[in-house]
Amino acid sequence: MTSTPITIEQGASITRAFQLMLDNEYQQLPVLSENGHLVGVIHQRDCRCALGLPEPRATNCGTEMPIETRISPPKNLWVQHYMQPAPIIVEPETPVHEAARLMTTHHVRALPVMRGETLVGIVTVSDLLIAFMRLLRSSDAHSDQIDVGKRWRMA
């Protein structure tokens, strides 16, 4: 889990959200209301769609330049209009397998972590893969004998 993740306010521009993601190598940002409450999540793909940008390729497409230098977007593109509202959330005590189930079921790659009304982190697919690797290494499952070609079923 990433503790104290970078967030953006719902009234911020899409350009600002996209630049924050590029600068910090994030795929998504939690979106907060003016009162600091979680109201959604905005993804890079949402920003790309709003700005009319293609999906990135394997090569560097100039992300070292500020986004404003590369495009001239309309001035009225706001995060609140493109975010995914009411995100699926978890608590710090949520078991790893439950977070994985939620991501798989809802087709999301990150879950905001809430303690009551407070955003305390964000857990991503990468975080879960690291946790699963640690679990497999520490178990008697002989993870080196589990083939990637096997089709797994969710229980």
Coordinates of C-alpha atoms in Angstrom, one line a residue:
M1 CA 0.0 0.0 0.0
T2 CA 1.1 3.5 -0.7
S3 CA 0.6 5.5 2.4
T4 CA -0.5 9.2 2.0
P5 CA -1.0 9.0 -1.7
I6 CA -0.9 12.0 -3.9
T7 CA -4.5 13.2 -4.4
I8 CA -6.3 15.8 -6.6
E9 CA -9.4 17.9 -5.9
Q10 CA -12.5 17.3 -8.1
G11 CA -12.3 20.9 -9.2
A12 CA -8.8 20.6 -10.6
S13 CA -8.1 20.5 -14.4
I14 CA -7.6 17.3 -16.3
T15 CA -4.3 18.7 -17.4
R16 CA -3.1 19.1 -13.8
A17 CA -4.2 15.6 -12.9
F18 CA -2.5 14.1 -15.9
Q19 CA 0.7 16.0 -15.2
L20 CA 0.7 14.8 -11.6
M21 CA 0.3 11.2 -12.8
L22 CA 3.1 11.5 -15.3
D23 CA 5.5 13.3 -12.9
N24 CA 5.0 10.6 -10.2
E25 CA 4.6 7.5 -12.4
Y26 CA 1.0 6.9 -11.2
Q27 CA -1.8 5.3 -13.2
Q28 CA -4.5 6.8 -11.1
L29 CA -5.2 9.4 -8.4
P30 CA -7.8 9.5 -5.6
V31 CA -10.1 12.5 -6.1
L32 CA -11.1 14.5 -3.0
S33 CA -13.9 17.0 -2.5
E34 CA -13.2 20.5 -1.2
N35 CA -13.8 19.1 2.3
G36 CA -11.2 16.4 1.8
H37 CA -13.7 13.5 1.3
L38 CA -13.0 10.8 -1.2
V39 CA -15.4 11.2 -4.2
G40 CA -13.8 9.2 -7.0
V41 CA -10.7 8.1 -8.8
I42 CA -9.3 9.5 -12.0
H43 CA -7.1 7.3 -14.2
Q44 CA -4.5 8.1 -16.9
R45 CA -6.9 6.6 -19.5
D46 CA -9.6 9.0 -18.4
C47 CA -7.3 12.0 -18.9
R48 CA -6.0 10.7 -22.2
C49 CA -9.6 10.3 -23.4
A50 CA -10.6 13.8 -22.3
L51 CA -7.5 15.3 -23.9
G52 CA -7.7 13.3 -27.1
L53 CA -4.3 11.7 -26.5
P54 CA -3.4 8.2 -27.8
E55 CA -2.5 5.4 -25.4
P56 CA 1.3 5.4 -24.7
R57 CA 3.5 3.0 -26.6
A58 CA 6.7 1.2 -25.4
T59 CA 8.8 4.2 -26.3
N60 CA 9.1 7.4 -24.4
C61 CA 6.5 9.8 -25.9
G62 CA 8.0 13.0 -24.5
T63 CA 6.7 12.7 -20.9
E64 CA 9.7 14.7 -19.7
M65 CA 8.0 17.8 -21.1
P66 CA 5.1 19.5 -19.2
I67 CA 1.8 18.4 -20.6
E68 CA 0.9 22.0 -21.4
T69 CA 3.8 22.1 -23.8
R70 CA 2.6 19.1 -25.7
I71 CA -1.1 19.9 -26.0
S72 CA -3.4 22.9 -25.8
P73 CA -6.6 21.4 -24.2
P74 CA -9.8 23.3 -23.8
K75 CA -9.8 25.2 -20.4
N76 CA -13.0 23.7 -19.1
L77 CA -11.9 20.0 -18.6
W78 CA -12.3 19.3 -14.9
V79 CA -11.5 16.1 -13.0
Q80 CA -15.1 15.9 -11.6
H81 CA -16.4 15.4 -15.1
Y82 CA -14.1 12.5 -16.0
M83 CA -13.4 10.7 -12.7
Q84 CA -14.9 7.4 -11.8
P85 CA -17.3 8.3 -8.9
A86 CA -17.9 6.1 -5.8
P87 CA -14.9 3.9 -6.0
I88 CA -14.6 0.5 -4.5
I89 CA -12.7 0.9 -1.3
V90 CA -10.9 -1.3 1.3
E91 CA -9.8 -0.8 4.9
P92 CA -6.2 -1.3 6.2
E93 CA -7.3 -4.6 7.7
T94 CA -8.8 -6.0 4.5
P95 CA -7.1 -9.3 3.7
V96 CA -5.0 -9.4 0.6
H97 CA -7.1 -12.0 -1.1
E98 CA -10.2 -9.9 -0.6
A99 CA -8.5 -6.9 -2.2
A100 CA -7.5 -9.1 -5.2
R101 CA -11.1 -10.4 -5.5
L102 CA -12.5 -6.9 -5.5
M103 CA -10.0 -5.8 -8.2
T104 CA -10.8 -8.8 -10.3
T105 CA -14.5 -8.6 -9.9
H106 CA -14.8 -4.9 -10.5
H107 CA -12.0 -4.7 -13.2
V108 CA -10.0 -2.1 -11.3
R109 CA -6.2 -1.9 -10.8
A110 CA -6.2 0.1 -7.6
L111 CA -8.3 0.5 -4.4
P112 CA -8.4 3.5 -2.1
V113 CA -7.7 2.5 1.5
M114 CA -10.0 4.2 4.0
R115 CA -10.0 4.4 7.8
G116 CA -13.5 5.7 8.5
E117 CA -13.8 8.9 6.4
T118 CA -10.0 9.3 6.0
L119 CA -8.0 8.2 3.0
V120 CA -4.9 6.5 4.4
G121 CA -3.5 4.9 1.2
I122 CA -4.0 3.2 -2.1
V123 CA -3.3 -0.4 -2.9
T124 CA -2.5 -1.4 -6.5
V125 CA -2.1 -4.6 -8.5
S126 CA 1.6 -4.3 -8.1
D127 CA 1.2 -4.2 -4.3
L128 CA -0.8 -7.4 -4.4
L129 CA 1.7 -9.1 -6.7
I130 CA 4.5 -8.3 -4.2
A131 CA 2.3 -9.6 -1.3
F132 CA 1.5 -12.8 -3.2
M133 CA 5.2 -13.4 -4.1
R134 CA 6.1 -13.1 -0.4
L135 CA 3.3 -15.5 0.6
L136 CA 4.4 -18.1 -2.0
R137 CA 8.0 -17.9 -1.0
S138 CA 7.2 -18.3 2.7
S139 CA 4.7 -21.2 2.1
D140 CA 5.2 -24.8 1.4
A141 CA 3.4 -24.4 -1.9
H142 CA 6.6 -24.9 -4.0
S143 CA 5.8 -21.8 -6.1
D144 CA 8.5 -22.8 -8.5
Q145 CA 6.3 -25.7 -9.6
I146 CA 3.2 -23.6 -10.3
D147 CA 3.0 -23.1 -14.1
V148 CA 1.7 -19.8 -15.5
G149 CA -0.2 -21.7 -18.2
K150 CA -2.7 -23.1 -15.7
R151 CA -6.1 -21.4 -15.8
W152 CA -7.0 -20.2 -12.3
R153 CA -10.5 -20.1 -11.1
M154 CA -11.8 -17.7 -8.5
A155 CA -13.5 -19.5 -5.6

